[in-house]
Structures are given as structure tokens and as C-alpha cells.
């Protein structure tokens, strides 16, 4: 099942197992069942602390398996074969159930341990989803810390009937005690905030007590990380608040154009960013979303949780998100046929008909990827010609199950009240309206800056981007901005990193040239 190199690596990891592990297999003898049996046998052969037994009960899902710590009620479950992006989740589950320390802040671990209640999480995933492992790994870790939390990760490709019955059309999709809990990339802190309703208020109160920062960076993507490193290296008090550290890069599958790094993926890149920032004395405050900026000698940043943070200078690097087409039916059927990540959600549409809206690089790449999974792809482009690179257009032209419609404006996404069933568009040349019968719509029309919270505070372009000068300075003194959120052209990771460094240097220069002395600032605070 596993190749020799993977076995060697896994064997080395399993040497860290402290407590004996019993893997309980629930097999149905199917092809997938045999594949799972081979995987479990490989794992068993690599450690004398691991045994595999056949389950004696009638499991709800087969093939599936439980990883249990012998002599305890600690364990996690997988329904399917966790390979692909989920192989790391499997390895971590073995280590953590086996007693290897969980890398979470002690306060977070204590908060998980003290949760009162019984929680049963079911998470639907696809093995090609690069967002799913964070959710699976977060819930698995929580289950090991608090055995009253039971978890199972379900491969939607292995259990299509259940996917259809529950109308799962986006992953990761979480259910708690049988009820929908949430979807999309989610970390431990975000899950905890929903389970422990008082946690957010307590955290906000603690954050508001923090002293004035020399520089407060809002956003934890490439631009924000670069800003933090540059300001921390100057020896000034630096803080970072981020909705999720890594930002939009977490939704990037492959990165092959960051100079000196031949190839990586978004999740690895985001982890590397955070690890680099943590090499310095930077106060990182995760799961905090800014909602208001109050200018002044000492600036205030208010968060959604109610915290108020103060700083002498602020660098805004809140990035961008997927742009919506804003037509009837889009929001109503989001995650019920309307999707924005073909890598994550594409496998859920296997054998079905889908549309991709957008003829740029992202749209054409999505159509190419989906063509290998779905029955048929209709690519809809607003302009008279596709805008993607020539090499991508040539590849697209070779695919027989892809139809390209140009000069077309999507006007509505239709559904039956539960899921998408068609799409309407207008031919921009003739004015005629057409309807395409399908089961999924993937929107790929670019990004929109995350600046709604700044309207009326800093100058924005007509596209909502923050206007900055050559130093990253905004229209507000002492407030800088960097990355995809600004008017700087060409939204690329390497450019965001450079702009983040530049904004940091601009903020530092502002601090040392400011005529306000420390006593004035302290009084203003």
C-alpha cells in the first residue's frame, strides 16, 4: 500500500509513540475496504506498539477505522482511506493518540479540557482538499485532549450516498451532534470560540489590557508577516492581529513562483511564515477580525470580539477574498452548488455537470482540473476573448468535455430550494437569454479587497483598494498598508512580501521622525 520511502518516514515518526495503540477496523470487503486493510497492515508492521483488530459491532460506516489508546477512552476515527492531503492527519492522529505532545498553547489545551458537554463531530472531506486537514487535525487534537469530544473524518468520495442525503456540496463540512456546525477552513481557536461562548469576551478583555504597540499589523498574510519581521528586527514593540494567520495564501494549492522556493503549497508556506515571525518578539493575536480604525496620535483598532488595541502606527494588510458575481441565487446556494475552490469541492461533483465563471488564469485552470472529474464543464467568460495564458488556453482546447462561451453575462443561478440545478446567462452580442442545466457553479473572477471596515477612514480607490504612496503610507498619518488590499498592481505573493517590508520601514521611519515624544503619546493613550 505505502511505498518504501513513505514506510521509512512513517516508521521514524511512529518511534515517538509512547502508549500502546489499538486500531479497530470496520471492513466491508469492498475494493476500498481491501485498500484500507492494506494500509492498516502497513501501519501495524511499522511499530510494535500498534495492533489491528476487527470490530465486533456493526459500524455505521464501512470501510472505517478507529485509532484508540489502549486502556482509555481516547481515540479518533476515519471513514475512508486518509491518504492524499489527509495522510498528515493520519500520522498526527497516530502520534497524538499514542501520547506524543500536542503543539497547542497551554491555555488553549486547558480550555479544551474544561469544556462541559458531549460533542460528536462528523466532518466531510475530500482527499484533494487542501483546507480540510486543518479542520480534521484540529478536531482530532481536541478529541485526544478531551475524550468527551468524539470525531470522525468522512471521505465524501467513499460515502457518496451520505453526501447526497445530507446535500454536502462543499468541504470541509462539519456537523455537531447531527446538526450543521460550519464549513470551510477552521482552526482550534475558532471551533473553541463557538463551543465556549464566554471565551470570546474573556479574550477581548485580556487583549484590551495590552500596552500601546509601536506598530500594530492588521492581517497575517505574506505582507503582514513581512511587516512583522521587519519591525521586530528594529527592536520596536510589534503586534499582529489576524483573522487567520496565512490569509489568502492558505487557499492556494501550489506555489511555484516565489523566488528561491522551487515549489511548495499554501499551507506549508503559511506555516513557514508564522514560524519565521515567531522567531522574533512579536505578539500574535489570532482569530481577531478588525472592524474599526480610530485615527489619532495613538490609533485604536477595534475587533469583532470587542477588544480595543492601541498603537503608535498601524500597518493594514488584510488582503482580499474571492469576488462574487452578485447575481440572484449566488448567496442562496453558496455551499449548495455554488463554490469558489475547485480543488476542495470538485470531487463532490464527480460525474456531474458544472460551470466555471471566469476566463482568466484561475478560471481556465479550474476548468482544466474539473474536466478530469466531472461529466461536463461550461466555461463562461464575460469578455470577447479568454484572458488566461496561452499555454492554458491550448490545454483547454484539447478537452472534449469543456464548452467555452464568450461574451456572456451570468444573470442568475437557479435551484430547487436545496441545491443548484441551472444557470442563466445573456449573450452580450445578441441580447438573447440562455439557460444551462447543471449541478454546480464555480466562481473564478478574481479578488475583492477586505476594506469594508475602513470606509470613511482612509482613502480608497473606486475598486475599494487602499490608496498608498511609495512608502506604503495611506491618507492617514501613521497608518500604512501593504499587499493585495492596496492599489499596488499585480497581486502576487512575492510582491506582497516586498510591500510588507516597505510599509514596515515606512512605519519605522515615521516613528523616529515623529515630533511627538513618548510622554505625549503616553498621555494620549
Coordinates of N, CA and C in Angstrom, one line a residue, residues 266-408:
X266 N 0.2 26.3 -0.3 CA -0.2 27.4 0.5 C -0.1 27.1 2.0
X267 N -0.5 25.9 2.4 CA -0.5 25.6 3.8 C 1.0 25.6 4.4
X268 N 1.9 24.9 3.6 CA 3.3 24.9 4.1 C 3.9 26.3 4.1
X269 N 3.5 27.1 3.1 CA 4.0 28.4 3.1 C 3.5 29.3 4.2
X270 N 2.3 29.1 4.6 CA 1.7 29.8 5.7 C 2.3 29.4 7.0
X271 N 2.6 28.1 7.2 CA 3.2 27.6 8.4 C 4.6 28.2 8.5
X272 N 5.3 28.3 7.4 CA 6.7 28.8 7.4 C 6.7 30.3 7.7
X273 N 5.7 31.0 7.2 CA 5.5 32.5 7.6 C 5.4 32.6 9.1
X274 N 4.5 31.9 9.6 CA 4.2 32.1 11.1 C 5.4 31.6 11.9
X275 N 6.1 30.6 11.5 CA 7.3 30.1 12.3 C 8.4 31.2 12.2
X276 N 8.5 31.8 11.0 CA 9.6 32.8 10.9 C 9.2 34.0 11.8
X277 N 8.0 34.5 11.8 CA 7.6 35.6 12.7 C 7.8 35.3 14.1
X278 N 7.5 34.0 14.5 CA 7.7 33.6 15.9 C 9.1 33.6 16.4
X279 N 10.1 33.7 15.4 CA 11.5 33.7 15.8 C 11.8 35.1 16.5
X280 N 10.9 36.0 16.4 CA 11.1 37.3 17.0 C 10.0 37.6 18.0
X281 N 10.2 38.7 18.8 CA 9.3 39.0 19.8 C 8.1 39.8 19.3
X282 N 7.2 39.0 18.6 CA 6.0 39.6 18.0 C 4.8 39.0 18.8
X283 N 3.9 39.8 19.2 CA 2.7 39.4 19.9 C 1.7 39.1 18.8
X284 N 1.4 37.8 18.5 CA 0.5 37.3 17.5 C -0.9 37.0 18.2
X285 N -1.9 37.7 17.7 CA -3.3 37.6 18.3 C -4.1 37.0 17.1
X286 N -4.3 35.7 17.1 CA -5.1 35.1 16.1 C -6.6 35.1 16.4
X287 N -7.4 34.8 15.3 CA -8.9 34.8 15.3 C -9.4 36.1 15.8
X288 N -8.8 37.2 15.4 CA -9.3 38.5 15.7 C -9.5 39.3 14.4
X289 N -10.7 39.7 14.2 CA -11.1 40.4 12.9 C -11.3 41.9 13.3
X290 N -10.6 42.8 12.6 CA -10.7 44.2 12.8 C -12.0 44.7 12.2
X291 N -12.7 45.6 12.9 CA -14.0 46.2 12.5 C -14.0 47.7 12.4
X292 N -13.0 48.3 13.1 CA -13.0 49.8 13.1 C -11.5 50.3 13.4
X293 N -11.2 51.4 12.7 CA -9.9 52.0 12.9 C -10.2 53.5 13.4
X294 N -9.6 53.8 14.5 CA -9.8 55.2 15.0 C -8.5 55.9 15.0
X295 N -8.3 56.9 14.0 CA -7.1 57.6 13.9 C -6.8 58.5 15.1
X296 N -5.6 59.0 15.3 CA -5.2 59.8 16.3 C -3.7 59.7 16.6
X297 N -3.2 60.4 17.6 CA -1.8 60.3 17.9 C -1.5 58.8 18.3
X298 N -2.4 58.3 19.1 CA -2.4 56.8 19.3 C -3.6 56.3 18.6
X299 N -3.4 55.4 17.7 CA -4.5 54.8 16.9 C -5.2 53.7 17.7
X300 N -6.5 53.5 17.5 CA -7.2 52.4 18.0 C -7.7 51.4 16.9
X301 N -7.5 50.1 17.2 CA -8.1 49.1 16.3 C -9.1 48.3 17.1
X302 N -10.4 48.4 16.7 CA -11.4 47.7 17.4 C -11.7 46.3 16.7
X303 N -11.9 45.3 17.4 CA -12.1 44.0 16.8 C -13.5 43.5 17.0
X304 N -13.9 42.5 16.2 CA -15.2 42.0 16.2 C -15.6 41.4 17.6
X305 N -14.6 40.9 18.3 CA -14.8 40.3 19.7 C -15.0 41.4 20.7
X306 N -14.8 42.7 20.4 CA -14.9 43.7 21.4 C -13.7 44.3 22.0
X307 N -12.5 43.7 21.6 CA -11.2 44.2 22.0 C -10.9 45.5 21.4
X308 N -10.1 46.4 22.1 CA -9.6 47.6 21.6 C -8.1 47.6 21.8
X309 N -7.4 47.6 20.7 CA -5.9 47.6 20.8 C -5.4 49.0 20.3
X310 N -4.3 49.4 21.0 CA -3.8 50.8 20.7 C -2.3 50.7 20.1
X311 N -2.0 51.6 19.2 CA -0.7 51.6 18.6 C -0.3 53.0 18.1
X312 N 1.0 53.2 18.1 CA 1.5 54.5 17.6 C 1.4 54.5 16.0
X313 N 1.6 53.4 15.4 CA 1.5 53.2 14.0 C 0.7 51.9 13.7
X314 N 0.1 51.9 12.5 CA -0.7 50.7 12.1 C -0.4 50.4 10.7
X315 N -0.2 49.1 10.4 CA 0.0 48.6 9.1 C -1.2 47.7 8.7
X316 N -1.9 48.1 7.7 CA -3.1 47.3 7.3 C -2.7 46.3 6.2
X317 N -2.9 45.0 6.4 CA -2.5 44.0 5.4 C -3.6 43.0 5.4
X318 N -4.9 43.4 5.3 CA -6.0 42.5 5.4 C -6.3 41.7 4.1
X319 N -5.5 41.9 3.1 CA -5.6 41.1 1.9 C -7.0 41.2 1.1
X320 N -7.3 40.1 0.5 CA -8.5 40.1 -0.4 C -9.2 38.7 -0.2
X321 N -10.4 38.6 -0.8 CA -11.2 37.4 -0.8 C -11.7 37.2 -2.2
X322 N -12.3 36.0 -2.4 CA -12.9 35.7 -3.7 C -14.0 36.7 -4.0
X323 N -14.0 37.2 -5.2 CA -15.0 38.1 -5.7 C -16.3 37.3 -6.1
X324 N -17.4 37.9 -5.7 CA -18.7 37.3 -6.0 C -19.2 37.9 -7.3
X325 N -20.1 37.2 -8.0 CA -20.7 37.7 -9.2 C -22.0 38.5 -8.9
X326 N -22.5 38.4 -7.7 CA -23.6 39.2 -7.2 C -24.8 39.1 -8.1
X327 N -25.3 37.9 -8.4 CA -26.5 37.7 -9.1 C -27.4 36.9 -8.2
X328 N -28.7 36.9 -8.5 CA -29.7 36.1 -7.7 C -29.3 34.7 -7.7
X329 N -29.4 34.1 -6.5 CA -29.1 32.7 -6.4 C -27.7 32.4 -5.9
X330 N -26.8 33.3 -6.1 CA -25.4 33.0 -5.7 C -25.2 32.8 -4.2
X331 N -25.7 33.7 -3.4 CA -25.6 33.5 -1.9 C -26.5 32.5 -1.4
X332 N -27.7 32.4 -2.0 CA -28.7 31.4 -1.5 C -28.2 30.0 -1.7
X333 N -27.4 29.8 -2.7 CA -26.9 28.4 -3.0 C -25.4 28.2 -2.7
X334 N -24.8 29.2 -2.0 CA -23.4 29.0 -1.6 C -23.2 27.8 -0.7
X335 N -22.3 26.9 -1.1 CA -22.1 25.6 -0.5 C -23.2 24.6 -0.7
X336 N -24.1 25.0 -1.6 CA -25.1 24.0 -2.1 C -25.2 24.0 -3.6
X337 N -24.0 24.1 -4.1 CA -23.8 24.0 -5.6 C -23.0 25.2 -6.1
X338 N -23.0 26.3 -5.4 CA -22.1 27.4 -5.7 C -20.8 27.3 -4.9
X339 N -19.7 27.3 -5.5 CA -18.4 27.0 -4.9 C -17.3 28.0 -5.4
X340 N -16.2 28.1 -4.7 CA -15.2 29.0 -5.1 C -13.8 28.3 -5.1
X341 N -13.8 27.1 -4.7 CA -12.5 26.3 -4.7 C -12.6 25.0 -5.4
X342 N -12.2 24.9 -6.7 CA -12.4 23.7 -7.4 C -11.5 22.5 -6.9
X343 N -10.4 22.8 -6.3 CA -9.5 21.8 -5.7 C -10.2 21.1 -4.5
X344 N -10.9 21.9 -3.7 CA -11.6 21.4 -2.5 C -12.9 20.7 -2.8
X345 N -13.7 21.3 -3.6 CA -15.1 20.9 -3.8 C -15.3 20.1 -5.1
X346 N -14.3 20.2 -6.0 CA -14.5 19.5 -7.3 C -14.9 18.0 -7.2
X347 N -14.2 17.2 -6.3 CA -14.6 15.8 -6.2 C -16.0 15.5 -5.8
X348 N -16.7 16.5 -5.2 CA -18.1 16.3 -4.8 C -19.0 16.3 -6.0
X349 N -18.5 16.8 -7.2 CA -19.3 16.9 -8.4 C -18.9 15.8 -9.4
X350 N -18.3 14.8 -9.0 CA -17.9 13.7 -9.9 C -19.0 13.2 -10.7
X351 N -18.8 13.2 -12.0 CA -19.9 12.7 -13.0 C -21.0 13.7 -13.2
X352 N -20.9 14.9 -12.7 CA -22.0 15.9 -12.8 C -21.6 17.0 -13.8
X353 N -22.6 17.9 -14.1 CA -22.3 19.0 -15.0 C -22.1 20.2 -14.1
X354 N -21.1 21.0 -14.5 CA -20.7 22.2 -13.8 C -20.4 23.4 -14.7
X355 N -20.4 24.6 -14.2 CA -20.0 25.7 -14.9 C -18.9 26.4 -14.2
X356 N -17.9 27.0 -14.9 CA -16.9 27.8 -14.3 C -17.1 29.2 -14.9
X357 N -17.2 30.2 -14.0 CA -17.4 31.6 -14.4 C -16.1 32.3 -14.3
X358 N -15.6 32.8 -15.4 CA -14.3 33.5 -15.4 C -13.3 32.9 -16.4
X359 N -12.8 33.7 -17.3 CA -11.8 33.2 -18.3 C -10.4 33.6 -18.1
X360 N -10.0 34.0 -16.9 CA -8.6 34.3 -16.6 C -7.9 33.0 -16.3
X361 N -6.7 33.2 -15.7 CA -5.9 32.0 -15.4 C -6.6 31.1 -14.4
X362 N -7.2 31.7 -13.4 CA -7.9 30.9 -12.3 C -9.0 30.1 -12.9
X363 N -9.8 30.8 -13.8 CA -11.0 30.1 -14.3 C -10.6 29.0 -15.3
X364 N -9.6 29.2 -16.1 CA -9.2 28.2 -17.1 C -8.6 27.0 -16.4
X365 N -7.7 27.3 -15.4 CA -7.1 26.3 -14.6 C -8.2 25.4 -13.9
X366 N -9.2 26.1 -13.4 CA -10.3 25.4 -12.7 C -11.0 24.5 -13.7
X367 N -11.3 25.0 -14.9 CA -12.0 24.2 -15.9 C -11.2 23.0 -16.3
X368 N -9.9 23.1 -16.4 CA -9.0 22.0 -16.8 C -9.0 21.0 -15.7
X369 N -8.9 21.4 -14.4 CA -8.9 20.4 -13.3 C -10.2 19.7 -13.2
X370 N -11.3 20.5 -13.3 CA -12.6 19.9 -13.2 C -13.0 18.9 -14.3
X371 N -12.4 19.2 -15.5 CA -12.7 18.3 -16.6 C -12.3 16.9 -16.4
X372 N -11.3 16.7 -15.6 CA -10.9 15.3 -15.3 C -11.7 14.6 -14.2
X373 N -12.7 15.3 -13.6 CA -13.5 14.8 -12.6 C -15.0 14.7 -13.0
X374 N -15.5 15.8 -13.5 CA -16.9 15.9 -13.8 C -17.3 15.4 -15.2
X375 N -18.6 15.4 -15.4 CA -19.1 14.9 -16.7 C -18.9 16.0 -17.8
X376 N -19.2 17.2 -17.5 CA -19.1 18.3 -18.4 C -18.8 19.7 -17.8
X377 N -18.0 20.5 -18.4 CA -17.7 21.8 -17.9 C -18.2 22.9 -18.9
X378 N -18.9 23.9 -18.5 CA -19.2 25.0 -19.3 C -18.5 26.2 -18.8
X379 N -17.5 26.8 -19.5 CA -16.7 27.9 -19.1 C -17.4 29.2 -19.7
X380 N -17.8 30.1 -18.8 CA -18.5 31.3 -19.2 C -17.5 32.5 -19.0
X381 N -17.3 33.3 -20.0 CA -16.4 34.4 -20.0 C -17.2 35.7 -20.4
X382 N -17.1 36.7 -19.6 CA -17.8 38.0 -19.9 C -17.3 38.7 -21.2
X383 N -16.0 38.6 -21.3 CA -15.3 39.3 -22.5 C -15.4 38.6 -23.8
X384 N -14.9 39.2 -24.8 CA -15.0 38.6 -26.1 C -13.9 37.5 -26.3
X385 N -12.9 37.5 -25.5 CA -11.8 36.5 -25.5 C -11.4 36.1 -24.1
X386 N -10.9 34.9 -24.0 CA -10.3 34.4 -22.7 C -9.1 35.2 -22.4
X387 N -8.9 35.4 -21.1 CA -7.7 36.2 -20.7 C -6.6 35.4 -20.1
X388 N -6.8 34.1 -20.1 CA -5.7 33.2 -19.5 C -4.5 33.1 -20.4
X389 N -3.4 32.7 -19.8 CA -2.1 32.5 -20.5 C -2.4 31.5 -21.7
X390 N -1.6 31.8 -22.8 CA -1.8 31.0 -24.0 C -1.6 29.5 -23.7
X391 N -0.6 29.1 -22.9 CA -0.4 27.7 -22.6 C -1.6 27.0 -22.0
X392 N -2.3 27.8 -21.1 CA -3.5 27.2 -20.5 C -4.7 27.1 -21.5
X393 N -4.8 28.1 -22.4 CA -5.8 28.0 -23.4 C -5.6 26.9 -24.4
X394 N -4.4 26.6 -24.7 CA -4.1 25.5 -25.6 C -4.5 24.1 -24.9
X395 N -4.2 24.0 -23.6 CA -4.6 22.8 -22.9 C -6.1 22.7 -22.9
X396 N -6.8 23.8 -22.6 CA -8.2 23.8 -22.5 C -8.9 23.3 -23.8
X397 N -8.3 23.7 -24.9 CA -8.8 23.4 -26.3 C -8.8 21.9 -26.6
X398 N -7.9 21.2 -25.9 CA -7.8 19.7 -26.1 C -8.9 18.9 -25.4
X399 N -9.6 19.5 -24.5 CA -10.6 18.8 -23.6 C -11.9 18.7 -24.3
X400 N -12.4 17.5 -24.5 CA -13.6 17.3 -25.3 C -14.9 17.6 -24.4
X401 N -14.8 17.5 -23.1 CA -15.9 17.7 -22.3 C -16.0 19.2 -21.7
X402 N -15.4 20.1 -22.4 CA -15.4 21.5 -22.0 C -16.0 22.4 -23.1
X403 N -17.0 23.2 -22.8 CA -17.6 24.1 -23.8 C -17.3 25.5 -23.3
X404 N -16.7 26.4 -24.2 CA -16.4 27.8 -23.8 C -17.4 28.7 -24.4
X405 N -18.0 29.5 -23.6 CA -19.0 30.5 -24.1 C -18.4 31.9 -23.7
X406 N -18.2 32.7 -24.8 CA -17.6 34.0 -24.6 C -18.7 35.1 -24.8
X407 N -18.4 36.3 -24.4 CA -19.3 37.5 -24.4 C -20.6 37.1 -23.8
X408 N -20.5 36.5 -22.6 CA -21.7 36.0 -21.9 C -21.7 36.6 -20.5

